[in-house]
XYZ file of C-alpha atoms in Angstrom:
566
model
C 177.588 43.389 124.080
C 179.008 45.983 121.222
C 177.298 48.642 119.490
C 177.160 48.625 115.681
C 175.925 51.253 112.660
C 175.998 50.782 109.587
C 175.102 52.872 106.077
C 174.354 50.596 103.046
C 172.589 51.928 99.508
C 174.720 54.691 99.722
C 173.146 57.871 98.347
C 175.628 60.189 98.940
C 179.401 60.074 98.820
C 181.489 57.986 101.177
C 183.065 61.004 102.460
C 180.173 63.061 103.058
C 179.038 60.383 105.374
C 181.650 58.971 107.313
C 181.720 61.263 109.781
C 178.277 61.139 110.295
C 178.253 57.942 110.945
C 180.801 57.419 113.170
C 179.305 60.265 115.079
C 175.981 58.078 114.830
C 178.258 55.328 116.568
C 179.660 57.771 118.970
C 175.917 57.629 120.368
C 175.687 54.395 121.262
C 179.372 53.969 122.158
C 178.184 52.963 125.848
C 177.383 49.722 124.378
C 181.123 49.348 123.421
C 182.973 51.673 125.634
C 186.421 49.283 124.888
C 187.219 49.722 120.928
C 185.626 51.546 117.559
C 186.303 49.841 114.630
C 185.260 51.204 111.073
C 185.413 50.073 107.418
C 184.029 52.205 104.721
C 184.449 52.265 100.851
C 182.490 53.906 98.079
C 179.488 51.825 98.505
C 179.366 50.866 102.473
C 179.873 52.486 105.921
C 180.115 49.893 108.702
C 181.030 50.713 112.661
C 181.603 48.587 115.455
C 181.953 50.027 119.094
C 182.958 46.894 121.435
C 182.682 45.495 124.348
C 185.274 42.600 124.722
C 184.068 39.722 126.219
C 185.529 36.783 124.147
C 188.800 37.069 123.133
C 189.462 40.702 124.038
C 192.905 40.866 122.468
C 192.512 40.266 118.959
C 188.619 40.213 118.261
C 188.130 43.750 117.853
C 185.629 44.327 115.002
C 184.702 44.363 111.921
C 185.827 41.366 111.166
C 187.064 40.216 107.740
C 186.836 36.992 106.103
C 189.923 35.304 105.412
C 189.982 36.307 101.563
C 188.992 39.757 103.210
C 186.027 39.857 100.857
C 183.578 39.415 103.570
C 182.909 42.261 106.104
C 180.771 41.759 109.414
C 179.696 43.926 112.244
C 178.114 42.152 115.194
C 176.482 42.713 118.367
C 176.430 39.348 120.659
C 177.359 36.119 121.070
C 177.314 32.581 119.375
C 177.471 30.522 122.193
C 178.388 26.756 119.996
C 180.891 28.437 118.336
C 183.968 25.876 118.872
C 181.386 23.110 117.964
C 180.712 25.157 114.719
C 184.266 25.832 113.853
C 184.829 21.952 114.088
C 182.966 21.825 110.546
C 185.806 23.812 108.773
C 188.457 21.620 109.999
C 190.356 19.402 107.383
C 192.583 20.459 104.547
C 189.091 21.198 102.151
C 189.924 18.142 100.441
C 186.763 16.544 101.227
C 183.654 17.576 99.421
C 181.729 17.927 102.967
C 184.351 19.764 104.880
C 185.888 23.338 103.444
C 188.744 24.652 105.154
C 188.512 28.193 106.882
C 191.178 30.044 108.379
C 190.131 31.824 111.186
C 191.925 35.109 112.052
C 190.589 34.796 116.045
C 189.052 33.122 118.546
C 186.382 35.852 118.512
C 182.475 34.104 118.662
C 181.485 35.873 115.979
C 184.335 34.705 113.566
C 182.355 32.008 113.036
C 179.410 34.024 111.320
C 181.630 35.221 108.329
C 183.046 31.315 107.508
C 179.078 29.523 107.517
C 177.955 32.554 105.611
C 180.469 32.108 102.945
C 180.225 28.185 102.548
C 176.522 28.653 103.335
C 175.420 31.967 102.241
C 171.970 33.406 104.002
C 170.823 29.646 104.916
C 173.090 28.591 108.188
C 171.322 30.755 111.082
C 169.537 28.297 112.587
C 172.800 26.310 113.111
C 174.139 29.157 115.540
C 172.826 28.816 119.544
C 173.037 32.727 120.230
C 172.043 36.250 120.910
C 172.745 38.666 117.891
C 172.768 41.767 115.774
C 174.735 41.836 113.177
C 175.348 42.894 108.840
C 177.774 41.409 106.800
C 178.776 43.176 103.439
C 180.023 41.249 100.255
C 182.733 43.643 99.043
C 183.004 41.903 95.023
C 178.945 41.858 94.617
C 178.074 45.255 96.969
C 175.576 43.084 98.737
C 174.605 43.272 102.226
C 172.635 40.299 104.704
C 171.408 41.756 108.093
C 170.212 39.064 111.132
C 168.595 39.423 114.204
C 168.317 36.493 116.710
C 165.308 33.918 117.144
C 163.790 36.395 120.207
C 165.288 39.289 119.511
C 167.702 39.550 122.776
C 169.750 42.111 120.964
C 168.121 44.899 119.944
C 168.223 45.973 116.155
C 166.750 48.741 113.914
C 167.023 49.857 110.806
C 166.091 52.990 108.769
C 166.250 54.979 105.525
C 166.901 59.116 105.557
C 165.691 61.806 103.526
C 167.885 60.519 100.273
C 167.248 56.728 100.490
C 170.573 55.571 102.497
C 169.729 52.744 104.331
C 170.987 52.433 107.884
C 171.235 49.633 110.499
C 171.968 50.082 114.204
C 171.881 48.807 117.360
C 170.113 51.177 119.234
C 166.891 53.829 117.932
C 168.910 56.778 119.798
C 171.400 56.535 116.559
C 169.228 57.128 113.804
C 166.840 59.656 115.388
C 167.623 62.734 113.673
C 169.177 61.009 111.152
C 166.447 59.052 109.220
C 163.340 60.039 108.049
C 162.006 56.587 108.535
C 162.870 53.739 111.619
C 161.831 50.620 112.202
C 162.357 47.578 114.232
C 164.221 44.795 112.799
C 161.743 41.851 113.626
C 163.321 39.189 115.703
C 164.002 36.320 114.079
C 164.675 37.281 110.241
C 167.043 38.065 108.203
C 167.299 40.587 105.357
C 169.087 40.316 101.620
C 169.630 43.386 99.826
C 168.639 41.383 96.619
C 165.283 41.922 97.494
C 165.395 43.917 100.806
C 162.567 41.786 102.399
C 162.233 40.467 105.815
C 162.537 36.670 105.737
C 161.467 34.580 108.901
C 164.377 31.984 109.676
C 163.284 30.802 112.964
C 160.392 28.451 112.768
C 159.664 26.367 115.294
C 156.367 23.629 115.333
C 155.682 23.917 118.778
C 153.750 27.460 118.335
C 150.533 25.478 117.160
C 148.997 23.961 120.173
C 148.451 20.772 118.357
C 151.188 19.853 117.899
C 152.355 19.798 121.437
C 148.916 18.384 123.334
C 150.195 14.903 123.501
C 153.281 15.385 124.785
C 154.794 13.582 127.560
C 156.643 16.083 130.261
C 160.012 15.267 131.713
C 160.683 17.260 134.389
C 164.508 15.735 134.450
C 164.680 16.694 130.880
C 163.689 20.521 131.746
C 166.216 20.727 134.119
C 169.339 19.219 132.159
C 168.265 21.701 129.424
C 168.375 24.461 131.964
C 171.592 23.669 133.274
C 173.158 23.159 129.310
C 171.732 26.414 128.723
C 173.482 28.052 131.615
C 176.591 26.101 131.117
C 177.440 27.380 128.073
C 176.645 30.948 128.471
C 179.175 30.926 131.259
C 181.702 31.635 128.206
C 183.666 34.656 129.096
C 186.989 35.706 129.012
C 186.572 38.522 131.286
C 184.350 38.788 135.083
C 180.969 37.842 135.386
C 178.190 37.371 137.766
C 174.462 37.179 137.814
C 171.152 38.970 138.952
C 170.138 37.677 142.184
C 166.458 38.772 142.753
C 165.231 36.459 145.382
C 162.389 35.338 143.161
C 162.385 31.500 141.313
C 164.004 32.365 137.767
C 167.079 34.303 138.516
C 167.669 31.614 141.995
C 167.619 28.965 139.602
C 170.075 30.461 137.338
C 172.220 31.682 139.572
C 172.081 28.236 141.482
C 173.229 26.450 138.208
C 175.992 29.272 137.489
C 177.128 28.360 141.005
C 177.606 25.087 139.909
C 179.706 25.389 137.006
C 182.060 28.675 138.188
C 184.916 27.013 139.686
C 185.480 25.560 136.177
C 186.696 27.476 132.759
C 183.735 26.660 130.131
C 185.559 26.839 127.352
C 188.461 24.220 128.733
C 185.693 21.582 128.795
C 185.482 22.158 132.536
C 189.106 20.898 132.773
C 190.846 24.178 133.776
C 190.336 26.276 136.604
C 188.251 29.323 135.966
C 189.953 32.520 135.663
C 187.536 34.083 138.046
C 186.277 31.110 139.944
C 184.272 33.586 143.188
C 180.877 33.918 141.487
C 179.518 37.264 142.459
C 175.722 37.841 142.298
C 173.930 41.295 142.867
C 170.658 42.426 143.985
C 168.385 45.597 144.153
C 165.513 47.195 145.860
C 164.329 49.687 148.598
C 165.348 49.533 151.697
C 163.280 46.574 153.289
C 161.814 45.235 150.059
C 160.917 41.478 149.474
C 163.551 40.855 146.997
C 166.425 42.171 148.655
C 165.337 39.591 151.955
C 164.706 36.579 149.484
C 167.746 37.039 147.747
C 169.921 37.309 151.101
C 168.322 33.929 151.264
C 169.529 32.368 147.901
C 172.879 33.533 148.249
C 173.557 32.121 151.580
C 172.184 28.789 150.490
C 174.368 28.534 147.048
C 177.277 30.696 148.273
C 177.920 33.430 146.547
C 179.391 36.618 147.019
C 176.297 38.532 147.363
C 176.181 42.994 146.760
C 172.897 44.057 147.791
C 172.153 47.634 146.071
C 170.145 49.735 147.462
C 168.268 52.681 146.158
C 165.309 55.342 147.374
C 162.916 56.429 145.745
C 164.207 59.875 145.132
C 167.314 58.155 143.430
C 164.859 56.303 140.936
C 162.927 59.250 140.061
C 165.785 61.261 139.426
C 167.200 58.739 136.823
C 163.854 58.067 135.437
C 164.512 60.910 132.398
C 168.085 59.081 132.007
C 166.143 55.638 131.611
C 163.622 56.679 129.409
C 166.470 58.034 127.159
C 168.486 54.272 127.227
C 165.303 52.355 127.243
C 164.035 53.975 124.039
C 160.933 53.414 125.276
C 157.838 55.224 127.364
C 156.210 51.332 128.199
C 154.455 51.613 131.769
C 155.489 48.505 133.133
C 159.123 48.454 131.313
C 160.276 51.967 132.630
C 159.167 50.861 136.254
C 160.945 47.701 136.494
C 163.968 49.057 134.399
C 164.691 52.431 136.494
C 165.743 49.604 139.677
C 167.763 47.658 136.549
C 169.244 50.636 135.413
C 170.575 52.199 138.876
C 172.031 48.320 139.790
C 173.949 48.242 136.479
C 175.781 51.042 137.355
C 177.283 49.817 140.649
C 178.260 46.584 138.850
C 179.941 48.174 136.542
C 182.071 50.188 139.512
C 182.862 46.587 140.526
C 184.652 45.512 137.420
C 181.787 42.856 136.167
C 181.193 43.107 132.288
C 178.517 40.349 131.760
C 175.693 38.792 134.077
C 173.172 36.368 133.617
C 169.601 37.075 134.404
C 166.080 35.229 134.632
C 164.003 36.874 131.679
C 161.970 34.272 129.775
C 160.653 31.838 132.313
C 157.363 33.749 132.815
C 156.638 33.732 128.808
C 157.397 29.697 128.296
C 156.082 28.611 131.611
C 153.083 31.158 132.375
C 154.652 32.560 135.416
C 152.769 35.940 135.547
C 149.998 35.722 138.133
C 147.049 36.762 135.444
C 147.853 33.240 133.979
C 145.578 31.006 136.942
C 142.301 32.503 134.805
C 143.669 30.707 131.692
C 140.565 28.515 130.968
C 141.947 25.897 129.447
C 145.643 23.926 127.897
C 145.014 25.633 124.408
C 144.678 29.283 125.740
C 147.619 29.140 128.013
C 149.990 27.617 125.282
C 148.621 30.197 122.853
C 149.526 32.813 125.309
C 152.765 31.342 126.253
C 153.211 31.994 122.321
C 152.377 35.158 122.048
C 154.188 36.515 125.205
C 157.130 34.993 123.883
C 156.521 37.174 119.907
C 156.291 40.108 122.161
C 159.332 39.537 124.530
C 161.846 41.788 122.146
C 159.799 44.642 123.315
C 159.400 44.284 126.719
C 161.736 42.201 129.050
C 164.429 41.613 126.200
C 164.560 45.855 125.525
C 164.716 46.253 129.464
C 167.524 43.534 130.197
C 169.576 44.489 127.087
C 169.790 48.413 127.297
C 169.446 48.569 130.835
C 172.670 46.886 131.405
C 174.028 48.248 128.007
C 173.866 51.585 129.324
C 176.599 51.078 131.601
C 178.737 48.787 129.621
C 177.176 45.442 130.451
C 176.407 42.493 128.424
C 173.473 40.683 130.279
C 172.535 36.858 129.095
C 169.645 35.205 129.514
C 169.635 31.330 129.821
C 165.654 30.796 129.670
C 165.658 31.918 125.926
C 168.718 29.514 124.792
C 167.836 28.402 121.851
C 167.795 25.042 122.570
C 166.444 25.063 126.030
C 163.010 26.726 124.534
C 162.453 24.153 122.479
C 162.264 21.479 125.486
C 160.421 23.913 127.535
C 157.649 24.682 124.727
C 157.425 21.317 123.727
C 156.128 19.656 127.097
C 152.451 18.788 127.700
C 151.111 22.603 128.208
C 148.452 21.022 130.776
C 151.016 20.200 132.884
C 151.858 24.040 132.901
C 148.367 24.774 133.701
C 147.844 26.315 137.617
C 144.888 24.169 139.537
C 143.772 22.443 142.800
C 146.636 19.835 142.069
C 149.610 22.287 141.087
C 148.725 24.982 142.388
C 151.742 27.428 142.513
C 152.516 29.058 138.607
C 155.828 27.232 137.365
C 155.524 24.331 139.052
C 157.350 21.768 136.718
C 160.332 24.850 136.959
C 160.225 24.809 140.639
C 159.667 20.491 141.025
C 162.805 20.531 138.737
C 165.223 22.783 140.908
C 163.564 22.416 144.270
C 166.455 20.065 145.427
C 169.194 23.346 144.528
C 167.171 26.221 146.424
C 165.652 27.324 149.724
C 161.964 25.882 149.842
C 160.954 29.596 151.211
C 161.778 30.584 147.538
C 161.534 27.089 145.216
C 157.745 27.851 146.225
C 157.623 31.745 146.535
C 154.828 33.210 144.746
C 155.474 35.551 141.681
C 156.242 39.165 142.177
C 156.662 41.360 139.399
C 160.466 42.644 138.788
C 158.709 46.366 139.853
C 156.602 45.167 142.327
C 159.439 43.294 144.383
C 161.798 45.754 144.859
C 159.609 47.454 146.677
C 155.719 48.352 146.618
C 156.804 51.907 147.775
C 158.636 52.043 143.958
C 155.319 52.339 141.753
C 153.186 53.755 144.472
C 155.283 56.653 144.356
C 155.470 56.882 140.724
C 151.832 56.822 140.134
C 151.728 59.601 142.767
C 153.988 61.533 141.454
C 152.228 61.506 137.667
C 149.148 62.264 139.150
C 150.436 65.485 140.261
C 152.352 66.214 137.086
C 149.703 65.540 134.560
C 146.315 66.735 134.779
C 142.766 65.341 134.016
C 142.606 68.005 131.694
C 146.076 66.937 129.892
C 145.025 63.474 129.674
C 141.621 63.725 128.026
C 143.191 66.204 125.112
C 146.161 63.650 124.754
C 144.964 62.850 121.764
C 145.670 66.393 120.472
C 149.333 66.112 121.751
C 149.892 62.871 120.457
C 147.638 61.562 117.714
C 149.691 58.436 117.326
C 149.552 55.686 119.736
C 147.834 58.250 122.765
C 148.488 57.732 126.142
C 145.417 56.001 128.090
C 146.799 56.889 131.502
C 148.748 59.353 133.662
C 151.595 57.807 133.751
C 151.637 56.953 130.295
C 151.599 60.465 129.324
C 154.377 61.492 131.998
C 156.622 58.987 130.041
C 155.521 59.691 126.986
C 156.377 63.379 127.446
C 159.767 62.857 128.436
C 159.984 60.243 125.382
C 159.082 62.937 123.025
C 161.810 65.277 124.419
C 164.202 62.574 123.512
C 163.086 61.079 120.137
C 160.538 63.611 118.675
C 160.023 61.675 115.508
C 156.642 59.736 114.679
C 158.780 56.996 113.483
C 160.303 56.912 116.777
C 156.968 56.413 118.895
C 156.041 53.843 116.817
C 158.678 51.549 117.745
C 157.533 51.529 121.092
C 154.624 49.030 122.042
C 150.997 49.873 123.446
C 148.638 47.011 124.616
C 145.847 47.179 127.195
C 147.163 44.809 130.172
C 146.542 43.493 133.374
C 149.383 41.797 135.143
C 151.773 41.882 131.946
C 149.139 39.903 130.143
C 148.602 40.610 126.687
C 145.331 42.140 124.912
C 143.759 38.800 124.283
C 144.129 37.569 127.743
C 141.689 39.990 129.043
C 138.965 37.776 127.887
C 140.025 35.536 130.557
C 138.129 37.021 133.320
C 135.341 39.756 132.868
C 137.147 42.377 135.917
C 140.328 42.110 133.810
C 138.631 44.263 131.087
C 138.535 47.597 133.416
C 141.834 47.173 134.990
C 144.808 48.514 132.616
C 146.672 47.883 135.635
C 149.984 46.339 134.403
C 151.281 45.558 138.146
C 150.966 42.032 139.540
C 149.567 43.345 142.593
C 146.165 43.654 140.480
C 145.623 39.704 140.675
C 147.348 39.118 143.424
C 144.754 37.595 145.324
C 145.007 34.512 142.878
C 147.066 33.045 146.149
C 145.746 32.651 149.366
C 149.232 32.954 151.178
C 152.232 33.842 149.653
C 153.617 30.451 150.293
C 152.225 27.424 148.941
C 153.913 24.094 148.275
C 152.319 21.785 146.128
C-alpha cells in the first residue's frame, strides 16, 4: 500500500509547484510512512510515499523504465508478476519476445515493461489491486489506471488554472482543486484524449449469459485457495482479519494452509515468517470476538483479540470520518471497529493482512438477499453490488487499514477467482427451502476446513457483529446531537446530496468540517438501503420501502435460528 500524487498539464511553473505537491503527498504520507520518492521536470510532478512490501530494498518509487524514458507511480500490487516478467525473457531476438531489463524485483516493475511493448492495451493481463500514472518523458504524455473493482482508491482533479492532479486519497486535493472526482474503477485514462476508457469487461454481468451454467463447487474452492495463495506474496509480516463470520474463516483457513511455505519460492522454501497471526475486534462479549476464538483454535493461529468500548469508538469517530473520506451510514459504523484494530496491528509489527470483503457482493450473502424473487434479480444484484463495492467495503478496507500503515488484500475480488464465482448457475446461489442458509455453495465448499458452528453461521453485518451495543449507541448518541428541527431544514445546510436521517447529518457535519468543498461531498455515495441492499432491491419486498435501515438486524428474522445446516 503507497500513497501517490501527481500534477500533469502543468499550468504553472515546475517550481512554483513542487512544493505544493509534495506537501499534497505529505498528506497522505500514512499510506507510505517508509520512503518519498519524487520526479519532476518542466512538464510533470509525480510523488510516491511507500509502503514496502515487495522488495523493500531496492523498489522504492517512481520507478523508471530501463531507457529511463518511462516514469510510473503506483499504489498496489500485481500479484502474476514473475509469470508476466517470463514474457520479456530471451535476448529480443525473436519477434514475439522483447527483452526488458528490469532494475528490481519490485511488482510493479512489471507495469512500465508491458506498457512500453504494449502501450495502454496490456491491463487485463495483470491479476492485481492498483493505482497508478505513468508519464512518457519524449512525448509529455501521461496513462492513469485504476483496478477492475477499484480496491485502491484513486481520484483525480483539476484546480483553479487547469493543472490536472491524480492522487490516492480525496484528503490531498481538497483545498487544492477546484474540481475532484473519482477515478472509476476499472478504466484507464490517455492524455491524448483525456477520456475514461472501460478496460475491464467481463460477459458474465448479463444474466444470460450465465443461466445455463453448470456449478462446480470443487472448482469454487480451488479458485479460492489460488486466489489466496498468491496474495500471500510478501516480503515483510503478515496476517489476516479473523472475524468469526464465514468469509474472513475461510480465508484465513486457506492462508493457514499455505504460511509455513515462502510463495514466491514456489512453496519450496520455508517462509520467512511461517506463525500466521490473525486478529479480531469487537466489544467486550460480542458475537464475533466468541466465533472467531472458535476459528482460530480450529486452524491454529496465533489469535489477538482487540477489544474496544464504546467510548473508544466514538471518540475516534471524527478521526475516521477524516481517513474514510466519507460520511456513508453503514461504512463509518463498521469502519470506526476497522479503524481502532488497525492500529494495534500496526503496534505488532504486521504491514499487510488479508480480509473477507467481496463474498457478500458475488454470492448474495447480505440477509436482504432471501426476498430476491427470482435467478435474474439476484444475479443482477450480485452485479450491481459488485459496480458499487469501490465505495463502500473497498473505501472501508483500504483506508481503514491505510491509516495506520497497512496494506489490506482481499482474495474474494482476485481477478480470476470472480470470474469462476460469477460465472456459476446464479440459481444455485439463490436462498430456499432446499439451501436455505445465504452462501451455501461458499460454505458446502469449505465446510470440511472450519468449525460447523461457523461453516453454517448466519450473516452478521461487519457493524452489527462486533457488538449490537456499537450502533445502538451511535444512533443514540445522534439523536441527541441533531435535532428534528436540524434535520427537516437539512436541505438548507446542505443542498447537495441532504442527509435523510440523524445520523446522516451527524456524519455529514463532521465531513464538512473536514472537506468543505461541493466537489468533495459528491464523491461520497447516497442510496436508500435496507440491509446494505441497493436502491433497486427495495422492490423486493413492500416493508423494505419504509425502512432506510442499513443494519442487518432489519431482516434478520429471514432465519428462524441462527444456526441452520442445510
Amino acid at each position: 500500500m503507497c500513497g501517490i500524487v501527481c500534477a500533469f498539464d502543468l499550468k504553472q511553473k515546475a517550481e512554483v509547484l513542487r512544493p505544493q505537491v509534495l506537501e499534497m503527498s505529505k498528506i497522505i504520507r500514512h499510506r507510505g510512512p517508509d520512503w518519498s520518492g519524487i520526479f519532476s521536470n518542466d512538464k510533470a510532478i509525480m510523488s510516491h510515499e511507500r509502503l514496502a512490501i515487495v522488495d523493500p530494498a531496492s523498489g522504492k518509487q517512481p520507478l523508471f523504465s530501463e531507457d529511463g524514458n518511462l516514469v510510473l507511480a503506483a499504489n498496489g500490487e500485481i500479484y502474476n508478476h514473475r509469470e508476466l516478467r517470463k514474457q520479456f525473457e530471451g535476448d529480443g531476438s525473436s519477434l514475439s519476445k522483447s527483452k526488458y531489463h528490469f532494475k528490481t524485483e519490485s511488482d510493479c516493475e512489471v507495469i512500465l515493461a508491458l506498457y512500453k511493448e504494449k502501450g495502454p492495451h496490456f491491463i487485463d493481463e495483470m491479476n492485481g489491486i492498483f493505482g497508478f500514472a505513468i508519464y512518457d518523458i519524449e512525448k509529455d504524455e501521461y496513462f492513469v489506471a485504476r483496478d477492475h473493482m477499484g480496491i485502491i482508491p484513486l481520484y483525480i482533479g483539476w484546480d483553479q488554472h487547469g493543472t490536472f492532479y491524480v492522487a490516492s486519497e480525496l484528503k490531498a486535493l481538497e483545498g487544492y482543486c477546484a474540481k475532484i472526482q473519482l477515478f472509476p474503477p476499472g478504466h484507464y485514462m490517455t492524455s491524448k484524449d483525456g477520456e475514461f476508457v472501460q478496460w475491464y469487461k467481463r460477459e458474465w454481468v448479463d444474466y444470460d449469459a450465465v443461466k445455463d451454467n453448470e456449478t462446480s463447487i470443487p472448482a469454487i474452492k480451488e479458485a479460492l485457495e489460488a486466489a489466496v495463495h498468491r496474495q500471500l506474496m510478501s516480503d515483510v509480516p503478515y496476517g489476516v482479519l479473523l472475524s468469526g463470520g464465514l468469509d474472513s474463516s475461510i480465508t484465513s483457513a486457506v492462508a493457514k494452509k499455505y504460511a509455513q511455505k515462502r510463495v514466491e519460492s514456489g512453496d519450496v522454501a520455508d517462509a520467512w515468517y511461517p506463525q500466521l497471526h490473525s486478529f479480531s475486534v469487537g466489544l467486550e462479549g460480542s458475537p464475533d470476538l466468541a466465533a472467531a476464538q472458535i476459528v482460530a483454535d480450529h486452524i491454529g493461529t496465533i489469535h489477538h483479540e482487540i477489544k474496544f468500548t464504546i467510548q473508544e469508538g466514538l471518540d475516534a469517530v471524527r478521526d475516521v470520518i477524516y481517513s474514510l473520506e466519507t460520511y456513508d451510514v453503514t461504512t463509518i459504523r463498521a469502519s470506526t471497529p476497522m479503524w481502532l484494530m488497525a492500529r494495534v496491528i500496526k503496534s505488532m509489527g504486521i504491514k499487510m493482512v488479508l480480509s473477507g470483503e467481496g463474498a457478500d457482493e458475488l454470492f448474495g450473502g447480505y440477509l436482504y438477499f432471501h426476498k430476491a424473487p427470482n435467478a435474474r434479480e439476484f444475479h443482477e444484484e450480485n452485479v450491481r453490488k459488485l459496480s458499487k463495492l469501490h465505495m463502500y467495503d473497498c473505501l472501508r478496507a483500504n483506508k481503514s487499514l491505510a491509516a495506520w500503515g497497512i496494506e489490506g488484500r482481499v482474495p474474494f475480488l482476485d481477478k480470476e477467482f470472480m470470474d469462476v464465482a460469477m460465472r456459476i448457475n446464479p440459481q444455485d446461489k439463490m436462498i430456499n427451502k432446499e439451501h436455505p442458509m445465504e452462501k451455501w455453495v461458499v460454505r458446502k465448499a469449505f465446510e470440511d476446513m472450519l468449525p460447523a458452528s461457523v461453516a453454517w453461521r448466519q450473516k452478521e453485518q461487519f457493524s452489527d457483529g462486533v457488538g449490537y451495543g456499537w450502533i445502538d449507541t451511535l444512533k443514540e448518541v445522534v439523536a441527541v446531537e441533531v435535532s428534528d428541527e436540524q434535520l427537516a431544514n437539512a436541505k438548507f445546510r446542505f443542498p447537495l446530496q441532504t442527509p435523510t436521517s440523524k445520523e446522516e447529518y451527524y456524519y455529514r457535519s463532521i465531513f464538512n468540517e473536514h472537506f468543505p468543498s461541493d466537489a468533495a461531498a459528491l464523491c461520497v455515495p447516497q442510496e436508500a438501503s435496507v440491509a446494505c441492499s441497493t436502491k433497486i432491491a427495495l422492490e423486493w419486498d413492500a416493508a423494505f420501502k419504509n425502512m432506510n435501515d442499513p443494519s442487518g438486524r432489519a431482516v434478520a428474522s429471514v432465519h428462524d435460528d441462527a444456526y441452520v445446516k442445510a
